[in-house]
Amino acid sequence: MSDPFDIVIFGGAGDLTHRKLLPALYRTVAEGKLPAGSRLIACCRNPADVAGYYERADEALREHLSEGEYRADCAEQFQQHLQPFELNITEANHCWQAMAELLDSEADRVRVYYLAIPPTLFGECCHHLHTFKLINRNSRVVVEKPLGYNATSANAINEEIARYFPESSIYRIDHYLGKETVQNLMALRFTNVIFEHLWDAKSIDHVQISISETVGLEGRAGFYNEAGALRDMVQNHLLQLLCLVAMESPHKMKASSIRAEKVKVLEALRPLRDEEVLRNTVRGQYVAGNHNGKLVPGYLEELGEAGSNTETFVALRAHIDNWRWARVPFYLRTGKRMKQRCAEIVIQYKEVSHRVYPQEAGPLTPNRLIIRLQPEESIQLTMMAKDLDTLDMRLQPATLNLNFSDTYKRFKSDAYKRLILDAVAANPSLFIHRDEVGHAWAWIDPIIDAWQKADEAPHLYRSGTWGPPESDELLAEDGSAWFNAGEHA
Ligand code: BG6
């Protein structure tokens, strides 16, 4: 185990802390990864939050840990590390001084400042950390999306943080990169020669990257209605997955090499402008529908406000203009209140160049590699084989299935746990570099501009479906179809 460290969470009573950070930190305790004496300092503005902190934190654990994970002895041990602390970020008062005294009592430790607060407060928070001399060479700052709502605002946020922290101490989280299965994607690509030779425009017809959710607004109406699915999911998670699928091999599994390769992919994304945006993207918004036999309300009802044109679904066609990917469409799709919760990458291979079997042998299905990131992590490769139940020469698709939850019985992914421990260990490989944020926005901004200019209402889709029909039409134009989890042979 490493030396003890301090994690200071700003926004200690907030939603992110309750839902993600406390469960992740509990897991580090349960797995014996939190060194004795480490402090988890949760800053809250409201004195009442400080007073009731332990009870509320315990409730959050019971609510957000998986079934059977909560253990009273572990929770007690976890609470010994936890220290609620009253602090109003925007006031340079005695509380900041008290924070300085608390941290300076262990001045040589690694300190991670986790900004689980709105980005509008990042600058002020970092400024006070600086003024009270709380930033030293062992300090790192962790920030969460949303990092701005366009390139300009993202740049302003990054500038503010950069005034106080060097880039090497800034850890920008995209929690998708912390998922074990997402790292497995790199392992699959860069350790298997069979894939490397079949990973380009010569063999691949198209790529689909899809993150579907069944949840709706989850109490985040204010944020979500301003952001929409493109900013909330595509600018970060989907583009990061696209980078991992499309990038060249880094020369080492080293943060700077991995990030450099991802930036090259983002730079090679073909820009979409005006008319092209309208031809290559589909915006949707859910209306009431059925989910698992239960009626769920539509977006506007959930929002409690008529007339919002915010998209809760996006499908789009992208191209990467380089040698490897010339003319291979990358279809990205994400939405709320869809039929199933699933994050999946589908590599659709081309047909064989020449058919040698007679028609009676049956149709040939081109190979397909499906990398499922959640909920049941698996890799499937569909290929053609002879039907062994008959003497006749009949062909049929067969699937090689590697199911990680079967193979790895102890497999339990918690992206936040992984990322927090990486930040402590000063390993930035799975965090986003400033340049990546800038390039991603540079590709997204013209799409938003074109949508705003066109001022069209989003296409409606019923909750519990795979999105509006226009999303299917987008692929049908190219002779393709979405692979919908659980609905294909
Ligand atoms: C977040 C988005 O970044 O990712 C949410 O803001 C979304 O809207 C969530 O629900 C999805 O994450 P996961 O890990 O549940 O797929």
GROMACS .gro file of C-alpha atoms and ligand atoms in nm, residues 145 175-176 179 213 218 220 232-233 237 336 341 374, ligand 1:
model
   29
  145LYS     CA    1  -1.733   1.769  -1.721
  175HIS     CA    2  -1.545   0.856  -1.651
  176TYR     CA    3  -1.580   0.637  -1.962
  179LYS     CA    4  -1.422   0.179  -1.720
  213GLU     CA    5  -2.969   0.482  -2.160
  218GLU     CA    6  -3.269   1.204  -1.306
  220ARG     CA    7  -3.075   1.722  -1.355
  232ASP     CA    8  -2.357   1.588  -2.250
  233MET     CA    9  -2.246   1.267  -2.422
  237HIS     CA   10  -1.771   1.001  -2.402
  336LYS     CA   11  -3.204   0.882  -2.295
  341ARG     CA   12  -2.912   0.044  -2.132
  374GLN     CA   13  -2.188  -0.229  -2.040
  490BG6     C1   14  -2.269   1.141  -1.777
  490BG6     C2   15  -2.382   1.217  -1.835
  490BG6     O1   16  -2.146   1.197  -1.816
  490BG6     O2   17  -2.274   1.005  -1.819
  490BG6     C3   18  -2.516   1.155  -1.796
  490BG6     O3   19  -2.379   1.352  -1.788
  490BG6     C4   20  -2.517   1.008  -1.832
  490BG6     O4   21  -2.625   1.222  -1.859
  490BG6     C5   22  -2.392   0.937  -1.778
  490BG6     O5   23  -2.634   0.950  -1.776
  490BG6     C6   24  -2.383   0.795  -1.832
  490BG6     O6   25  -2.280   0.727  -1.766
  490BG6     P1   26  -2.283   0.567  -1.749
  490BG6     O7   27  -2.152   0.534  -1.689
  490BG6     O8   28  -2.400   0.539  -1.657
  490BG6     O9   29  -2.304   0.511  -1.885
   0.00000   0.00000   0.00000
